[in-house]
PDB file of C-alpha atoms in Angstrom:
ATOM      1  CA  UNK A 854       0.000   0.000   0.000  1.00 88.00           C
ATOM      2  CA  UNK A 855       3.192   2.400  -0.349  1.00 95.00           C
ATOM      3  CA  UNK A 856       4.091   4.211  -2.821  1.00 97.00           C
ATOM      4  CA  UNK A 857       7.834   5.840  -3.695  1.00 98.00           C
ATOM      5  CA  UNK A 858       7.538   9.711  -5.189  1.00 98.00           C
ATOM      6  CA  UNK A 859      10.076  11.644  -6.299  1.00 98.00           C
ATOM      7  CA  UNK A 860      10.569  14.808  -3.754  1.00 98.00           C
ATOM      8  CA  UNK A 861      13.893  16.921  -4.903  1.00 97.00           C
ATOM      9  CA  UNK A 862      13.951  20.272  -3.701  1.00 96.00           C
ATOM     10  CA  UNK A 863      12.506  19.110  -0.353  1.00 97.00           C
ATOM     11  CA  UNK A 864      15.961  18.516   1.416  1.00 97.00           C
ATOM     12  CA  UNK A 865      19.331  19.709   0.844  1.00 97.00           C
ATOM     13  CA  UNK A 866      21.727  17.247  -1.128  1.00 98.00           C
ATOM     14  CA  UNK A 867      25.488  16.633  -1.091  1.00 97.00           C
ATOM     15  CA  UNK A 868      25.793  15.966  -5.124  1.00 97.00           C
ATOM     16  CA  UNK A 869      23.974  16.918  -8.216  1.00 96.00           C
ATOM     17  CA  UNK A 870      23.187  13.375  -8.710  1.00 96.00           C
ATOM     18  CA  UNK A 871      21.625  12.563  -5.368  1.00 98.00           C
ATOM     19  CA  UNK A 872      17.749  12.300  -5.548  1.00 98.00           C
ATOM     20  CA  UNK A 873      15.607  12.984  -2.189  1.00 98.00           C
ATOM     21  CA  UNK A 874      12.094  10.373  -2.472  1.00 98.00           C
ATOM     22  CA  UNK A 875       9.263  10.646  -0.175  1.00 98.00           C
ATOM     23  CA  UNK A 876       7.164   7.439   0.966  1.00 98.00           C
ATOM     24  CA  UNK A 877       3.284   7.825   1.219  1.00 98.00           C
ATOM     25  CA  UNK A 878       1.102   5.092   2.651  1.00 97.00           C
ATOM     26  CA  UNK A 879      -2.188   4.390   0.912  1.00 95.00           C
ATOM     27  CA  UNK A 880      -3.818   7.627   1.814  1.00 97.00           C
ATOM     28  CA  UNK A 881      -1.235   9.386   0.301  1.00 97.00           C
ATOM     29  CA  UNK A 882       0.559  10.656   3.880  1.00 97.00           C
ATOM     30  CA  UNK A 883       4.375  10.886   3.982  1.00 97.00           C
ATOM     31  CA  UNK A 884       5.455   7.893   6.313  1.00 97.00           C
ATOM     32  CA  UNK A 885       9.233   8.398   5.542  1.00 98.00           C
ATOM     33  CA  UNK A 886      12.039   9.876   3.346  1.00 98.00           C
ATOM     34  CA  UNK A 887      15.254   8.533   1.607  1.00 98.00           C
ATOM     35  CA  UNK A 888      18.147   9.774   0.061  1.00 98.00           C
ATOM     36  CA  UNK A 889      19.670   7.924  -3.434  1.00 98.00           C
ATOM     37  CA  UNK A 890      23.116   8.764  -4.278  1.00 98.00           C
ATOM     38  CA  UNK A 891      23.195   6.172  -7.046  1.00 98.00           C
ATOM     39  CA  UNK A 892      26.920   6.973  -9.070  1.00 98.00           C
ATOM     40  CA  UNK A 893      30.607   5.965  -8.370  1.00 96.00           C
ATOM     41  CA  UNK A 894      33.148   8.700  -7.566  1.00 96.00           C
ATOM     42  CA  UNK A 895      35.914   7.803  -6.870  1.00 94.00           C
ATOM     43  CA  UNK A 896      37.642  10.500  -5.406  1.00 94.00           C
ATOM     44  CA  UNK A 897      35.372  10.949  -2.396  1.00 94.00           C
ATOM     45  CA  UNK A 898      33.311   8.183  -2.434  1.00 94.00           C
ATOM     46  CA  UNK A 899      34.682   4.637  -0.903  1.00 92.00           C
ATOM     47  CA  UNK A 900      33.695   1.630  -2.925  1.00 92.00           C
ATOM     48  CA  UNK A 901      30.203  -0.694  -2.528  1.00 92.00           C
ATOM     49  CA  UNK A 902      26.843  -0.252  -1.196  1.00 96.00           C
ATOM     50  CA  UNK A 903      25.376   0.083   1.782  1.00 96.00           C
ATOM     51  CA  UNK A 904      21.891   1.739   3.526  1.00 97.00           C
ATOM     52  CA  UNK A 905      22.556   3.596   6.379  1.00 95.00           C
ATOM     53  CA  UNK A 906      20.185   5.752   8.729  1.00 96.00           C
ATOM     54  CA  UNK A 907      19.896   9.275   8.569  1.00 97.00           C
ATOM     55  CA  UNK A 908      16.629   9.905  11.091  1.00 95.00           C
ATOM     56  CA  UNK A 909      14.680   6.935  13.289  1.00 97.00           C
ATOM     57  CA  UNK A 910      11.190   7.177  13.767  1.00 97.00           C
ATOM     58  CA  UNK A 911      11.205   8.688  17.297  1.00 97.00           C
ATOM     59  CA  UNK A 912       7.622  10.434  19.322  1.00 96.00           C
ATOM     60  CA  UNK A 913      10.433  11.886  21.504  1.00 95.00           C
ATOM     61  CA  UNK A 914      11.971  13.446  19.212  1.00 95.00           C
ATOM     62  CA  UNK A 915       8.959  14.831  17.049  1.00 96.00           C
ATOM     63  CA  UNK A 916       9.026  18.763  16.240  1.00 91.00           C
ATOM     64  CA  UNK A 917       6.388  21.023  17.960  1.00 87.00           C
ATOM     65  CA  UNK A 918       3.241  20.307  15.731  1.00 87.00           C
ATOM     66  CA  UNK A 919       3.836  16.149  14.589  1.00 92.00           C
ATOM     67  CA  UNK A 920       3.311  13.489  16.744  1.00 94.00           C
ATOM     68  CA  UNK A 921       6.509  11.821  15.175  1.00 97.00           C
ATOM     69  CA  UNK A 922       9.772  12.366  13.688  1.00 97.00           C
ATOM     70  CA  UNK A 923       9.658  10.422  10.442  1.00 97.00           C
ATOM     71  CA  UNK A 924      12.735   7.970   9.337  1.00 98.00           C
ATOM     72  CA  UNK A 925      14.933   9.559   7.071  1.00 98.00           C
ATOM     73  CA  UNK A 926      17.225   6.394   5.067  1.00 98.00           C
ATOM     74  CA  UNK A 927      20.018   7.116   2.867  1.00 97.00           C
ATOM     75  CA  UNK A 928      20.786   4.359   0.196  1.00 98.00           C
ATOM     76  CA  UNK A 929      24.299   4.946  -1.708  1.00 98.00           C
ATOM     77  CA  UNK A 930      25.510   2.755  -4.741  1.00 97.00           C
ATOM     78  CA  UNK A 931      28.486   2.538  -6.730  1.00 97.00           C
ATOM     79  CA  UNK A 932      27.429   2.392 -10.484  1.00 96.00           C
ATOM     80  CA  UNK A 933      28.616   3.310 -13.830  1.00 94.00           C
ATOM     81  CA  UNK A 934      27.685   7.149 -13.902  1.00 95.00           C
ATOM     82  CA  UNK A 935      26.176   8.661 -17.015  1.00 95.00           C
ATOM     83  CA  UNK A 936      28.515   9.694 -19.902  1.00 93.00           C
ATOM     84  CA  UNK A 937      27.167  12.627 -22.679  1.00 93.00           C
ATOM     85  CA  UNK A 938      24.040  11.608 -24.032  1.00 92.00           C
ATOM     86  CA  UNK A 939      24.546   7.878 -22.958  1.00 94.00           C
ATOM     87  CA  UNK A 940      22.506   7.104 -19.288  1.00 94.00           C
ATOM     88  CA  UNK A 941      23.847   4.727 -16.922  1.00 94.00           C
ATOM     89  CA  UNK A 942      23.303   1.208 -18.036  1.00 94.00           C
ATOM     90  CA  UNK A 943      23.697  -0.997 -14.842  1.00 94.00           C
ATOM     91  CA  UNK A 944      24.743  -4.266 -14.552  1.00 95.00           C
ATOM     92  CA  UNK A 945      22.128  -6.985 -13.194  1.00 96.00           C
ATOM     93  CA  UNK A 946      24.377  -7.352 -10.410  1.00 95.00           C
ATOM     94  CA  UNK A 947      23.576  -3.234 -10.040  1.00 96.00           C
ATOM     95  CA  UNK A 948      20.580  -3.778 -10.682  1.00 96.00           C
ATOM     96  CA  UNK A 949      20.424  -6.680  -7.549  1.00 97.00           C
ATOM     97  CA  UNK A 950      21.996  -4.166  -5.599  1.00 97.00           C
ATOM     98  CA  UNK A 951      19.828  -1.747  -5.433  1.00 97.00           C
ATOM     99  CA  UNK A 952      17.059  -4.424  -4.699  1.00 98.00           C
ATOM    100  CA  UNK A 953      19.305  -5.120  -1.771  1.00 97.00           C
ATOM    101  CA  UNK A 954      19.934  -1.723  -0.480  1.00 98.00           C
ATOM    102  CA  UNK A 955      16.371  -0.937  -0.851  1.00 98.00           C
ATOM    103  CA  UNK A 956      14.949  -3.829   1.170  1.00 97.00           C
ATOM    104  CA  UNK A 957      17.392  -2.873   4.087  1.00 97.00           C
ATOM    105  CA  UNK A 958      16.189   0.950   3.394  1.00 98.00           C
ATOM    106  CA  UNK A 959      12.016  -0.229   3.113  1.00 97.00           C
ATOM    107  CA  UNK A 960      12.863  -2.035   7.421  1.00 97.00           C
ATOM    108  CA  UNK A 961      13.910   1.335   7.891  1.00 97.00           C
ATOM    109  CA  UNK A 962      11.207   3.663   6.994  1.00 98.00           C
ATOM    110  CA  UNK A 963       8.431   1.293   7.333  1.00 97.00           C
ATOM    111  CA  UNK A 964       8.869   0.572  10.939  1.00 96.00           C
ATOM    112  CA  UNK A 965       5.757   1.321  13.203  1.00 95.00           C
ATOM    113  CA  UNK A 966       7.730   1.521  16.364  1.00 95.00           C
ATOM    114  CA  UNK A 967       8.439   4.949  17.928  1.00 96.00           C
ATOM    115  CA  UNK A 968      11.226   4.508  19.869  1.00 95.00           C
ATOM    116  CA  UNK A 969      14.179   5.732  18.029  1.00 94.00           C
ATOM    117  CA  UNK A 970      16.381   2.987  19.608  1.00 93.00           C
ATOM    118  CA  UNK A 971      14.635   0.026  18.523  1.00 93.00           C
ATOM    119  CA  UNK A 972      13.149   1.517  15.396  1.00 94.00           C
ATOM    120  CA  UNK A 973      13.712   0.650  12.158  1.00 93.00           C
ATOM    121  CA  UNK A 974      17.129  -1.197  11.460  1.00 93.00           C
ATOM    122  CA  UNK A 975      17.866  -0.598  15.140  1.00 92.00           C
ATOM    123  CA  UNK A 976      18.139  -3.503  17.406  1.00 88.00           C
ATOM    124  CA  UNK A 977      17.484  -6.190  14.923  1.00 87.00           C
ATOM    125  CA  UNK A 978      18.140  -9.379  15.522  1.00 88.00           C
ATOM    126  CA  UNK A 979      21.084 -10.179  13.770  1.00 86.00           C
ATOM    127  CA  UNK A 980      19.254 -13.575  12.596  1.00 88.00           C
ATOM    128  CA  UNK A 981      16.941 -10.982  10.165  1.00 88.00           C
ATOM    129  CA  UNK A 982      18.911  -8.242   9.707  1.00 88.00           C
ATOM    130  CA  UNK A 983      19.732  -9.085   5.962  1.00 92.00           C
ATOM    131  CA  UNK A 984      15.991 -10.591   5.802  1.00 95.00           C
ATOM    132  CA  UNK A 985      14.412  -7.881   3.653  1.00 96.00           C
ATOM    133  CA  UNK A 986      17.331  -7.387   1.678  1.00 96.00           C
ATOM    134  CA  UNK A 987      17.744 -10.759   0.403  1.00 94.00           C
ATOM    135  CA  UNK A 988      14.174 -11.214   0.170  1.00 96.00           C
ATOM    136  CA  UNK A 989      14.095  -7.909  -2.528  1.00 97.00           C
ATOM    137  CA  UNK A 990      16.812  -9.684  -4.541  1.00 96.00           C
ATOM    138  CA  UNK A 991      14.261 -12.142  -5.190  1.00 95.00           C
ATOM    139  CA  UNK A 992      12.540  -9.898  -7.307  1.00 95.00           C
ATOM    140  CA  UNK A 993      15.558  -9.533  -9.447  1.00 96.00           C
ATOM    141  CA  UNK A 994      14.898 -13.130 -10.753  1.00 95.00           C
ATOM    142  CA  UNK A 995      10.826 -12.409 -11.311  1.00 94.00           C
ATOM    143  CA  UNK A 996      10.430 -12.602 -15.084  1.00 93.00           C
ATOM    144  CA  UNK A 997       7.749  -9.760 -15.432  1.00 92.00           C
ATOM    145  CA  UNK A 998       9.189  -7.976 -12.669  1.00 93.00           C
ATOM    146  CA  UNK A 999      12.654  -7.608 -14.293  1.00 95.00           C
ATOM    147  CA  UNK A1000      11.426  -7.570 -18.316  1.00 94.00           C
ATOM    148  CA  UNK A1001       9.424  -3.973 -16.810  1.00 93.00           C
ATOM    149  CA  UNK A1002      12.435  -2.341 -16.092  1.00 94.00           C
ATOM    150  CA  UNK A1003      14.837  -3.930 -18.543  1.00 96.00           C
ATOM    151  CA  UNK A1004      14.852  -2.554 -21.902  1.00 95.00           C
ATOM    152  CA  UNK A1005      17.002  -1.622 -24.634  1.00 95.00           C
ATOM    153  CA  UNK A1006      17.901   2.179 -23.804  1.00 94.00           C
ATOM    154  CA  UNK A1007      17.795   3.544 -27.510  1.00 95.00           C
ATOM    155  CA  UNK A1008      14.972   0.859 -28.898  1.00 96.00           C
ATOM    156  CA  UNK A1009      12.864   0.055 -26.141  1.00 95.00           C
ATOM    157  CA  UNK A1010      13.039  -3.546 -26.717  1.00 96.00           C
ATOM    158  CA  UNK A1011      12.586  -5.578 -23.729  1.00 95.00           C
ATOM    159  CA  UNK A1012      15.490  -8.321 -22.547  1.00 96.00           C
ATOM    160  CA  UNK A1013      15.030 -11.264 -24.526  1.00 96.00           C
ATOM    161  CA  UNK A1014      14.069 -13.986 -23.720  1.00 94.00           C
ATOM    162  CA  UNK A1015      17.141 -16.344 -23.633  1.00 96.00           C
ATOM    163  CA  UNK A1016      19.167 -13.465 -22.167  1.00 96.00           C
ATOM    164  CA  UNK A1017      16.511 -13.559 -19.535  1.00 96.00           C
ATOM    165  CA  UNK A1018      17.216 -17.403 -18.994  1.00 96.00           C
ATOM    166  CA  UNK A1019      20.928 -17.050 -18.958  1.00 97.00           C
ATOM    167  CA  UNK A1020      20.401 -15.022 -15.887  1.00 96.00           C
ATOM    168  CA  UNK A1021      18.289 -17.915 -13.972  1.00 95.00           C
ATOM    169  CA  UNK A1022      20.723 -20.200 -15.059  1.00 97.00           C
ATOM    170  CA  UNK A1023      24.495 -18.095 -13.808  1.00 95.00           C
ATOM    171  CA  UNK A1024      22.510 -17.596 -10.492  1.00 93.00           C
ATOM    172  CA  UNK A1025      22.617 -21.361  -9.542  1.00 95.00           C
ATOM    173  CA  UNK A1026      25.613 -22.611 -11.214  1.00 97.00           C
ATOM    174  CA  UNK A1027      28.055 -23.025  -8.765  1.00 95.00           C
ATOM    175  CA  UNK A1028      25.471 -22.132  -5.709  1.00 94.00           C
ATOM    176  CA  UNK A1029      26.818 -24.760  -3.923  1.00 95.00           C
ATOM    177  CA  UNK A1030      30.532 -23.171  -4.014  1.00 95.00           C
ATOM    178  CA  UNK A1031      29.213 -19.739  -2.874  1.00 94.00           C
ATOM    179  CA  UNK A1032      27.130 -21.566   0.031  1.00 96.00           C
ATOM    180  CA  UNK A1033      30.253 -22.797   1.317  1.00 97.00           C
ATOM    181  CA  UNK A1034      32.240 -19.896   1.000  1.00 96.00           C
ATOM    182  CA  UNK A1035      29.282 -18.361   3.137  1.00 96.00           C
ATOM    183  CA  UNK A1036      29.503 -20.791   5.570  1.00 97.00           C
ATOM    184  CA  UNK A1037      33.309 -20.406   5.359  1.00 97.00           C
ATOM    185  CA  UNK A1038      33.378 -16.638   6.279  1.00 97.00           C
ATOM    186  CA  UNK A1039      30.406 -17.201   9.106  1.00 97.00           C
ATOM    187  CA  UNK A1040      32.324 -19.782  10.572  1.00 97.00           C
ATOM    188  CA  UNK A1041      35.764 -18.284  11.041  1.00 97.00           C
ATOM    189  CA  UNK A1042      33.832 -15.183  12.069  1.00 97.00           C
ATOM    190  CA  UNK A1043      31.957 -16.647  14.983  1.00 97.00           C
ATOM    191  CA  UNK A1044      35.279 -18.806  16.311  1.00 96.00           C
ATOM    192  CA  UNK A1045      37.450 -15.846  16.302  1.00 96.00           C
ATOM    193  CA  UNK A1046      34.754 -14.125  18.614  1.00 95.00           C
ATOM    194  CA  UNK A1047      33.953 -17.108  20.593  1.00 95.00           C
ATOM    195  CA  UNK A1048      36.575 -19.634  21.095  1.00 95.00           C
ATOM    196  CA  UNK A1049      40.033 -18.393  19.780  1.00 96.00           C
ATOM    197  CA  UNK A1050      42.482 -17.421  22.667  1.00 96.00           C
ATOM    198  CA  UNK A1051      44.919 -14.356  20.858  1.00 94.00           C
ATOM    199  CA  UNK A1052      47.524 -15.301  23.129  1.00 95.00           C
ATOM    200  CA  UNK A1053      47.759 -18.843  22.585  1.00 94.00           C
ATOM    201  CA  UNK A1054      49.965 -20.767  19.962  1.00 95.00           C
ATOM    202  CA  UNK A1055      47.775 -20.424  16.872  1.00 95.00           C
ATOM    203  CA  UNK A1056      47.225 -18.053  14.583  1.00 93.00           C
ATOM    204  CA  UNK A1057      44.128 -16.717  13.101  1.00 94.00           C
ATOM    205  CA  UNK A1058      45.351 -17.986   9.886  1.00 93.00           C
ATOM    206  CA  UNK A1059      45.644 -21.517  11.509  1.00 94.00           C
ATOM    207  CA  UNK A1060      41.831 -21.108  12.497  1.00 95.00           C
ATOM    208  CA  UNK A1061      40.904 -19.756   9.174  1.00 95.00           C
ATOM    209  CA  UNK A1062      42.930 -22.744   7.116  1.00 95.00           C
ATOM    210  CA  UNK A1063      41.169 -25.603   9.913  1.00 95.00           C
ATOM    211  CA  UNK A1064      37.670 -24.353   9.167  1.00 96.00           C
ATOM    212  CA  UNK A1065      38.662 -24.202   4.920  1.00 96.00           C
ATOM    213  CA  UNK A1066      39.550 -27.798   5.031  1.00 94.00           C
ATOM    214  CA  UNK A1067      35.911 -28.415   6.132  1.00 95.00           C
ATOM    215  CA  UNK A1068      34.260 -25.925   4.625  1.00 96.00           C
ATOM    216  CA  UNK A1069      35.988 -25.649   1.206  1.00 95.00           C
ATOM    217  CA  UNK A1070      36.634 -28.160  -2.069  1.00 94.00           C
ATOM    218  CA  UNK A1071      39.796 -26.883  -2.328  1.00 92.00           C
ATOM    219  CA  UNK A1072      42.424 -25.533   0.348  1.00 89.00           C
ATOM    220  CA  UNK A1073      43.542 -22.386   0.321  1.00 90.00           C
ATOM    221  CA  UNK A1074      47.095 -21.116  -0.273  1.00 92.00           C
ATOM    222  CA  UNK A1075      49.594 -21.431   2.251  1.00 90.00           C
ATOM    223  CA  UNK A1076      50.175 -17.296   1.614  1.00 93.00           C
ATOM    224  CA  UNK A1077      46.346 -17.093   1.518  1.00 92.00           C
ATOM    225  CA  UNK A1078      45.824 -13.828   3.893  1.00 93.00           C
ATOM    226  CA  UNK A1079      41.839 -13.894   2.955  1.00 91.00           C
ATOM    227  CA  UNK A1080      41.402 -12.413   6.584  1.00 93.00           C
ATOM    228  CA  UNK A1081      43.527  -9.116   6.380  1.00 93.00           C
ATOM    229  CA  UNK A1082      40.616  -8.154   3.481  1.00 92.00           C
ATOM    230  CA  UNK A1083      37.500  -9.598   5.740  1.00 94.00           C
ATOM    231  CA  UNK A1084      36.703  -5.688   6.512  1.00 92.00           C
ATOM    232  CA  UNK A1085      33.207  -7.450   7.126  1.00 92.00           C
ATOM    233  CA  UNK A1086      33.568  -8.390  10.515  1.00 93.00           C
ATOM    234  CA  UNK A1087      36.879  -6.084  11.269  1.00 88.00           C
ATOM    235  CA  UNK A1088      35.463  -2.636  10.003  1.00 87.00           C
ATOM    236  CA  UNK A1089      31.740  -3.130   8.228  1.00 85.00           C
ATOM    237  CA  UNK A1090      29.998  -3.726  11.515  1.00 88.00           C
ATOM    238  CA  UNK A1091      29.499  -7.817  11.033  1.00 92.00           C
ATOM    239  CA  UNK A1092      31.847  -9.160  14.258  1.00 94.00           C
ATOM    240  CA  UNK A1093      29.927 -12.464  15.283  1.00 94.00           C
ATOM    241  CA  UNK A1094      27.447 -11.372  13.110  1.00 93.00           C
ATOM    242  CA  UNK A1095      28.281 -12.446   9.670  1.00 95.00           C
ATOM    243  CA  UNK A1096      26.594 -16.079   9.651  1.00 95.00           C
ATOM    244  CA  UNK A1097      23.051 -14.167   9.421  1.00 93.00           C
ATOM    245  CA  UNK A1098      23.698 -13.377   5.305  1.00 91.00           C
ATOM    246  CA  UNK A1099      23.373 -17.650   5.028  1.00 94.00           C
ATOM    247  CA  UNK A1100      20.399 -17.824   7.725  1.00 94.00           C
ATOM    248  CA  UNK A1101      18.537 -14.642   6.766  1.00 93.00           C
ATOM    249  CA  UNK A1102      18.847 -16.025   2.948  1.00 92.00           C
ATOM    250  CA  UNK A1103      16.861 -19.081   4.588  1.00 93.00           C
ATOM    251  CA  UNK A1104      14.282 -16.571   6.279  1.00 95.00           C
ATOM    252  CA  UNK A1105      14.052 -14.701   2.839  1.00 95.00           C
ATOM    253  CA  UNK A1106      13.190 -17.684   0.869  1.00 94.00           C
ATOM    254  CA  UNK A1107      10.903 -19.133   3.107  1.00 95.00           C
ATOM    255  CA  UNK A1108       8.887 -15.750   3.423  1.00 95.00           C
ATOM    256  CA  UNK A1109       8.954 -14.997  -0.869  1.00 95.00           C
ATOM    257  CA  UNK A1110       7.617 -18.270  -0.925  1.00 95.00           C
ATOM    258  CA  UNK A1111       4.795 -17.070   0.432  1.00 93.00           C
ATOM    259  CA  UNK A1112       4.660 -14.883  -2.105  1.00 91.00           C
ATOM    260  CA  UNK A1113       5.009 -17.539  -4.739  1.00 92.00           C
ATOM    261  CA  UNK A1114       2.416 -19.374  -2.981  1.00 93.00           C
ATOM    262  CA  UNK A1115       0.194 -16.321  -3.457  1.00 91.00           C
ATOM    263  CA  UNK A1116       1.289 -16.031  -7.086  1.00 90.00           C
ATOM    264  CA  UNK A1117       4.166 -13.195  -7.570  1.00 86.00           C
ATOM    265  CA  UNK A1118       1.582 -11.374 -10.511  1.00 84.00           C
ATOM    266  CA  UNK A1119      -1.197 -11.654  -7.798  1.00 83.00           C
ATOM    267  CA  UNK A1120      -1.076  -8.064  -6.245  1.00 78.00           C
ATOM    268  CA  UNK A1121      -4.204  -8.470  -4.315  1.00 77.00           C
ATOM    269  CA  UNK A1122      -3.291 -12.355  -3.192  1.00 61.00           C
ATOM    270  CA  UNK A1123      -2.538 -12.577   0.814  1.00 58.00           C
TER     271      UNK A1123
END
């Protein structure tokens, strides 16, 4: 019952390419705000994507006149930016990103709960927080869903169809090797914050080559320093927390196949 309108000139914006959008709920009232920042630079931009919080929904912190401070979400991307005449043309794997970002973003600013602290993306329990984003990625893989949006940029023509199968097919070959690697990373994650003694005789390397051997078809390198580059759980906020990307990916497909249950093209199915 949302709907996503475009609102620039409403808020103040650090680039000429960030776009402010307004969320209404189905009588058309603003239930929350987000920022879009959608284009690589380089020179003051670090690399990725993320969705971070500008505002929580907070009573407490409403302005003289509203009964509550709306969220306020900020959702920043790394793509190709527009060169001349030619518009960005993402990637699918752009494409999935933004899906991602915006199912973190939609947690965010469709929260009912008014206390800024556990509103929101606040206090969720690591087992969901990447729920809603890998849910949304789903959608990436919906044939009508993606042949709306994917057309040829000077003809109009949609995706064709065996391009369109291509896709279906690259996302499960080798899903077994990425689950693994998953439960690779989630592993060493949660024994270097439970178990592992820094003093002791081994090294996090040792733990991180003990759990590979189980975890992986093929050992890594003796040199292999994965871990110096796992800015996941050392600098992005994920300590202990990574192994809920492989759970919340169970959560996510359980709840879009409720969806599917439903029928995906069935907008008034519940």
């Amino acid at each position: 019952g949302i709907t996503v309108e475009a609102a620039d000139g409403l808020a103040p914006v650090w680039n000429s390419d960030v776009k402010f959008y307004c969320v209404k709920d189905s009588s058309n009232s603003p239930v929350a705000y987000f920022y879009f920042d959608p284009y690589s630079r380089p020179s003051e931009k670090r690399g990725g994507a993320w969705m971070n919080v500008v505002f929580s929904r907070s009573s407490v912190l409403a302005r003289h006149g509203s009964s509550v401070r709306l969220p306020v979400a900020h959702m920043v991307c790394n793509q190709m930016p527009p060169v001349g005449d030619k518009p960005s043309l993402m990637t699918f794997r752009e494409v999935e990103t933004v899906f991602h970002e915006f199912g973190h973003a939609l947690q965010h600013m469709l929260t009912r709960q008014d206390e800024a602290f556990v509103a929101g993306i606040s206090g969720i329990e690591w087992d969901a927080v990447e729920l809603p984003s890998q849910f949304m990625e789903n959608w990436c893989y919906h044939k009508n869903t993606l042949l709306s949006i994917a057309k040829h940029y000077e003809t109009g023509e949609p995706l064709p169809e065996e391009i369109y199968a291509k896709l279906v097919a690259a996302k499960n070959f080798r899903a077994g090797t990425f689950s693994l690697r998953q439960i690779r990373f989630a592993s060493v994650d949660m024994e270097l914050h439970t178990t592992y003694d820094p003093s002791g005789p081994v090294s996090v390397y040792d733990v991180d080559r003990r759990v590979a051997e189980k975890t992986q078809v093929l050992a890594p390198l003796p040199e292999d320093r994965f871990l110096c580059g796992f800015s996941h759980i050392f600098a992005g906020g994920y300590a202990a927390g990574y192994y809920s990307y492989k759970w919340a990916e169970v959560l996510s497909a359980d709840a879009f196949s409720a969806f599917e249950d439903v029928g995906l093209d069935n907008e008034k199915g519940h």
